[in-house]
PDB file of C-alpha atoms in Angstrom:
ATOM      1  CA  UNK A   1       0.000   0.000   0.000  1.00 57.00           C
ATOM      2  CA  UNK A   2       1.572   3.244  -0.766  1.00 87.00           C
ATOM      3  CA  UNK A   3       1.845   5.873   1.878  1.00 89.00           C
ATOM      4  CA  UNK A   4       0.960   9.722   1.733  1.00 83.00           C
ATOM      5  CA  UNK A   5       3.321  12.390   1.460  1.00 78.00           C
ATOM      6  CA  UNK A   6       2.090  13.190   5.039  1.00 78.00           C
ATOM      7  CA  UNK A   7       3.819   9.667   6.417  1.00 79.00           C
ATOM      8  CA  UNK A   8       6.761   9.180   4.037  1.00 76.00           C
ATOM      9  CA  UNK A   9       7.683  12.844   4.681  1.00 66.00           C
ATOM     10  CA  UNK A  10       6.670  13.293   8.851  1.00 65.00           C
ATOM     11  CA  UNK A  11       4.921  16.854   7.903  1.00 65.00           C
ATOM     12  CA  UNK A  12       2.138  17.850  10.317  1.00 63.00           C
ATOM     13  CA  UNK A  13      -0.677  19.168   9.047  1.00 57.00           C
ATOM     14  CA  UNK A  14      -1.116  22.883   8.573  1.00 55.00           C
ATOM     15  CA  UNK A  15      -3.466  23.928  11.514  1.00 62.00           C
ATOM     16  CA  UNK A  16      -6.252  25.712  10.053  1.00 61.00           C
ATOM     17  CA  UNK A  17      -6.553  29.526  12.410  1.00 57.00           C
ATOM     18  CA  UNK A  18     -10.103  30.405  10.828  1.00 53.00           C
ATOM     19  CA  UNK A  19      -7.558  32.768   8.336  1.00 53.00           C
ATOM     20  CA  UNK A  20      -8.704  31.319   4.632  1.00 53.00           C
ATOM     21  CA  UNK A  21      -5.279  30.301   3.217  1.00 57.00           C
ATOM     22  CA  UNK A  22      -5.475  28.449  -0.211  1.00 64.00           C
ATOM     23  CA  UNK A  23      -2.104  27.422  -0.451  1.00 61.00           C
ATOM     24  CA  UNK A  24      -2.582  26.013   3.523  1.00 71.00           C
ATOM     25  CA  UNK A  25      -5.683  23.792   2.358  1.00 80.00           C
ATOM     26  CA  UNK A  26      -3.817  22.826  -0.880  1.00 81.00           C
ATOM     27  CA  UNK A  27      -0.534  21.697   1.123  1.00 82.00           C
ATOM     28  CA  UNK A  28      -2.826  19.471   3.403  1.00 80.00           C
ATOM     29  CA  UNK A  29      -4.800  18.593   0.679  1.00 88.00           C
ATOM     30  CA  UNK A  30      -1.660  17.282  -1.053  1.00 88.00           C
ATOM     31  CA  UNK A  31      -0.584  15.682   2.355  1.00 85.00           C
ATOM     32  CA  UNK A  32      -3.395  12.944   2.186  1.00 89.00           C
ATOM     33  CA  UNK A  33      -2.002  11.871  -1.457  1.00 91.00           C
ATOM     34  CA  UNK A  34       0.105   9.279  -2.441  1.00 92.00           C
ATOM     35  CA  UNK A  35       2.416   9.745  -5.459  1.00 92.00           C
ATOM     36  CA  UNK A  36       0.031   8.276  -7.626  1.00 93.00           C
ATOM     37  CA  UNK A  37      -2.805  10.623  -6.785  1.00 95.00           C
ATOM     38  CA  UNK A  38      -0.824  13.991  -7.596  1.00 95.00           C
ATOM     39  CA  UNK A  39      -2.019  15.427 -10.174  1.00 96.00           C
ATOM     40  CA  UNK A  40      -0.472  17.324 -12.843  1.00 97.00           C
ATOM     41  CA  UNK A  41      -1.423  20.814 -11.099  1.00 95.00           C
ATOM     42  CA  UNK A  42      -0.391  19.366  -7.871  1.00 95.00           C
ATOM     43  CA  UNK A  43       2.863  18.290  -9.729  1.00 97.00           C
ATOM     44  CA  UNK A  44       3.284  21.675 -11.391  1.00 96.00           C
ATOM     45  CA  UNK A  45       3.060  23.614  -8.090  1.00 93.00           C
ATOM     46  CA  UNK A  46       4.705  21.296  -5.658  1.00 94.00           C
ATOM     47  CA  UNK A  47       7.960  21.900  -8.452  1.00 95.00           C
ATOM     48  CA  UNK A  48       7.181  25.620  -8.626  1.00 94.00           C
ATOM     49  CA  UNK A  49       6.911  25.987  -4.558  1.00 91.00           C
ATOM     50  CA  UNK A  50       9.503  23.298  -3.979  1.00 92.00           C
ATOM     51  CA  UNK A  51       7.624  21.275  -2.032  1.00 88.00           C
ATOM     52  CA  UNK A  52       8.348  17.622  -1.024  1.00 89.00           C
ATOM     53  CA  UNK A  53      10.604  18.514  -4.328  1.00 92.00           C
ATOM     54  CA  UNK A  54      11.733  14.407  -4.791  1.00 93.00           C
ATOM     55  CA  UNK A  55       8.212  13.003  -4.736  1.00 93.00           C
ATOM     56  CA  UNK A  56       7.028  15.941  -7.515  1.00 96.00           C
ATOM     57  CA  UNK A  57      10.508  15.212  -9.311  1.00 96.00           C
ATOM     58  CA  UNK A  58       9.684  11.485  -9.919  1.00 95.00           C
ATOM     59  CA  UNK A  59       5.576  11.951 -10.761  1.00 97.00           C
ATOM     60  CA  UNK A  60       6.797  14.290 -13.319  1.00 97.00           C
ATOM     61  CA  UNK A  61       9.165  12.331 -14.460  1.00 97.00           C
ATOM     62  CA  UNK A  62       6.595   9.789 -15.115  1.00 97.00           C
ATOM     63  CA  UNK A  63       4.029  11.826 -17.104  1.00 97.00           C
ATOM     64  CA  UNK A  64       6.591  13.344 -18.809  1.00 97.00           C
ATOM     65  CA  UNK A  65       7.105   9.903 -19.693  1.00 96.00           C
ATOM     66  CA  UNK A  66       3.729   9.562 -21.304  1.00 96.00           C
ATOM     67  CA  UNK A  67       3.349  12.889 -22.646  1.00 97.00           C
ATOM     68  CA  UNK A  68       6.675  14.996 -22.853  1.00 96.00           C
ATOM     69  CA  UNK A  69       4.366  17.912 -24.122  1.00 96.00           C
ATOM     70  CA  UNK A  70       1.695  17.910 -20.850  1.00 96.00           C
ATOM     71  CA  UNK A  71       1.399  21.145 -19.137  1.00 94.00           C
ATOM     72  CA  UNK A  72      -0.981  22.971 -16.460  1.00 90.00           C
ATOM     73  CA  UNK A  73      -1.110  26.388 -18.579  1.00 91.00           C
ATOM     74  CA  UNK A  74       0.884  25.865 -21.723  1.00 90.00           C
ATOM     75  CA  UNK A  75       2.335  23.049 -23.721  1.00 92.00           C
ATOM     76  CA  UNK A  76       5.577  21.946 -22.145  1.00 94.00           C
ATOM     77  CA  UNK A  77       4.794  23.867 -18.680  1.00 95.00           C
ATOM     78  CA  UNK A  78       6.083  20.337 -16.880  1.00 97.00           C
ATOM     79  CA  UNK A  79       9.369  19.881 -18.618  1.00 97.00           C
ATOM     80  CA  UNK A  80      10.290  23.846 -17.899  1.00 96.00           C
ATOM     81  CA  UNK A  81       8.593  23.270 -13.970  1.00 96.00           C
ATOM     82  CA  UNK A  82      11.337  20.298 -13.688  1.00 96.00           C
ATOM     83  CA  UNK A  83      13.993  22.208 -15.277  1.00 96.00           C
ATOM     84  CA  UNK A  84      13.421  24.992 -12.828  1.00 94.00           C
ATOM     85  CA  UNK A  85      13.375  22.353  -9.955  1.00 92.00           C
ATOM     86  CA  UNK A  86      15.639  21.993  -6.898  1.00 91.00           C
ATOM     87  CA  UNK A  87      19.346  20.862  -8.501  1.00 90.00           C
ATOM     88  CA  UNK A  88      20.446  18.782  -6.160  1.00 92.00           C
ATOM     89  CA  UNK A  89      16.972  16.616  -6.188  1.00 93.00           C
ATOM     90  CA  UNK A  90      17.371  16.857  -9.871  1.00 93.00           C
ATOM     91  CA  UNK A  91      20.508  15.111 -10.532  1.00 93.00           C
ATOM     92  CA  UNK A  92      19.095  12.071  -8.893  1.00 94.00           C
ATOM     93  CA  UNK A  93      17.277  12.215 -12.132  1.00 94.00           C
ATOM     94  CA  UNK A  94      19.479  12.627 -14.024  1.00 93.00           C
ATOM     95  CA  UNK A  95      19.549   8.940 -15.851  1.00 92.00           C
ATOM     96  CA  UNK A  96      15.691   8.792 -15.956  1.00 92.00           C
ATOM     97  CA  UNK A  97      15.708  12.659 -17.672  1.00 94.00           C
ATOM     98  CA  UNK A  98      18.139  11.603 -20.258  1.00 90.00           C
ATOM     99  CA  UNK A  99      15.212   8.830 -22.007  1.00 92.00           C
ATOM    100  CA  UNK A 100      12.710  11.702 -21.243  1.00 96.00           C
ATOM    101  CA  UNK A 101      14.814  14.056 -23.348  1.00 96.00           C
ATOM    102  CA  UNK A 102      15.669  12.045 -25.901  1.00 95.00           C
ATOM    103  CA  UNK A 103      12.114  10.818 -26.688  1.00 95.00           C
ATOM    104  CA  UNK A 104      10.940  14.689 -26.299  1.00 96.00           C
ATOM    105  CA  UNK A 105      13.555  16.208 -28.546  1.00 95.00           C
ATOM    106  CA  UNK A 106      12.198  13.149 -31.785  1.00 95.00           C
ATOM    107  CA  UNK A 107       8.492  14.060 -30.842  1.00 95.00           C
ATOM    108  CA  UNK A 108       9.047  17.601 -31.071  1.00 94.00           C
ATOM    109  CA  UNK A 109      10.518  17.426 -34.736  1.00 90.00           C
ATOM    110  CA  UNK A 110       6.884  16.477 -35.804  1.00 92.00           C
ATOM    111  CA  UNK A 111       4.808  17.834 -32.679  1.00 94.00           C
ATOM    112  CA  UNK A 112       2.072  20.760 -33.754  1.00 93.00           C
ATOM    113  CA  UNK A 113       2.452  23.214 -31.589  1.00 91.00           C
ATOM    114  CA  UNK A 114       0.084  26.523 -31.120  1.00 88.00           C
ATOM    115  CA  UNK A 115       2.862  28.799 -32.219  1.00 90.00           C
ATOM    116  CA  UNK A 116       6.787  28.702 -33.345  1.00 92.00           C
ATOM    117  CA  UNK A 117       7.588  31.031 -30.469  1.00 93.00           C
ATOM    118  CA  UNK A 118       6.324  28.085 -28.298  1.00 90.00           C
ATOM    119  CA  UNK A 119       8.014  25.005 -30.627  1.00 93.00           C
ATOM    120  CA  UNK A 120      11.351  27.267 -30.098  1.00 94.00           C
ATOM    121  CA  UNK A 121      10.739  27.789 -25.918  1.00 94.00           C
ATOM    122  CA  UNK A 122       9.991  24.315 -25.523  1.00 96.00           C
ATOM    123  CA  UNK A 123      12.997  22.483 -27.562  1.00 96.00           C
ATOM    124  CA  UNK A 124      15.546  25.367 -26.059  1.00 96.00           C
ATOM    125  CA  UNK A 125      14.471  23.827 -22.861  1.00 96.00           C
ATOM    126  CA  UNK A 126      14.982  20.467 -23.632  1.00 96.00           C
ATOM    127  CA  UNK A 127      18.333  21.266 -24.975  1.00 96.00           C
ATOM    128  CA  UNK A 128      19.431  23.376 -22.026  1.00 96.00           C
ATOM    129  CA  UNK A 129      18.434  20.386 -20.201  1.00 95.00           C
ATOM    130  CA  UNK A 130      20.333  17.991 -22.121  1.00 95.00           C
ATOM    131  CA  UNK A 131      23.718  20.033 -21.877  1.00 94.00           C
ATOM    132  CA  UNK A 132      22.819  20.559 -17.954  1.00 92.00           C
ATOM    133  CA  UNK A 133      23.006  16.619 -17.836  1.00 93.00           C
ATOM    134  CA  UNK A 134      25.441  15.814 -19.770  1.00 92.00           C
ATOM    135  CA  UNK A 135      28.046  18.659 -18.337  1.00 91.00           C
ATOM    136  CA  UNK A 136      26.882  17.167 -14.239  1.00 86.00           C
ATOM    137  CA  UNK A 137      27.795  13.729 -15.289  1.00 85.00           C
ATOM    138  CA  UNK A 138      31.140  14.184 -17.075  1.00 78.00           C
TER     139      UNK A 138
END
């Protein structure tokens, strides 16, 4: 049975002070989920807040898997949210991101993206990413 992030990580929950604090109900909200039930938002912030940054790391990882293009707001949101993420979580990664990278970068060749500007963000991302890899494990 897999645990929440509340056991594997000891957190207590936020205490709620009768103050309405929507990033207080979405960490305990969060808390009570196992890495399977993250969502891609929950995914998306927990990289942006760097929160429980390992866990978020790894469920990316995995739908980046499935879709290297998946995003919260834009096309390729999740690949630049984990790019962004906490380096020295990261390079755990780092053999795992290499397939991701790889399989994003022949995908994108043929991918239809809403604009050029976005085709050119996204695969300057993946390469950035790329070089960041291969330059940490040299």
């Amino acid at each position: 049975m897999s645990r929440t992030l509340r056991e594997i990580y000891e957190y207590d929950l936020i205490e709620d002070d009768g103050l309405d604090y929507t990033v207080d109900e979405w960490f305990n909200t969060i808390m009570e989920k196992t890495k399977d039930q993250l969502s891609l938002a929950d995914v998306s912030r927990m990289l942006r807040q760097r929160i429980c940054s390992r866990i978020a790391m790894k469920r990316a990882i995995e739908m980046l898997s499935d879709d290297p293009f998946v995003g919260e707001m834009f096309e390729g949101q999740l690949m630049f949210n984990l790019y962004k993420g906490k380096e020295k979580y990261l390079r755990l990664f780092y053999p795992q991101m290499s397939n991701v990278l790889e399989k994003a970068g022949t995908m994108a060749k043929c991918h239809h993206f809403d604009s050029e500007d976005g085709k050119r963000e996204y695969i300057s991302i993946i390469s950035k990413f790329a070089q960041k890899i291969k330059e940490e494990t040299a």
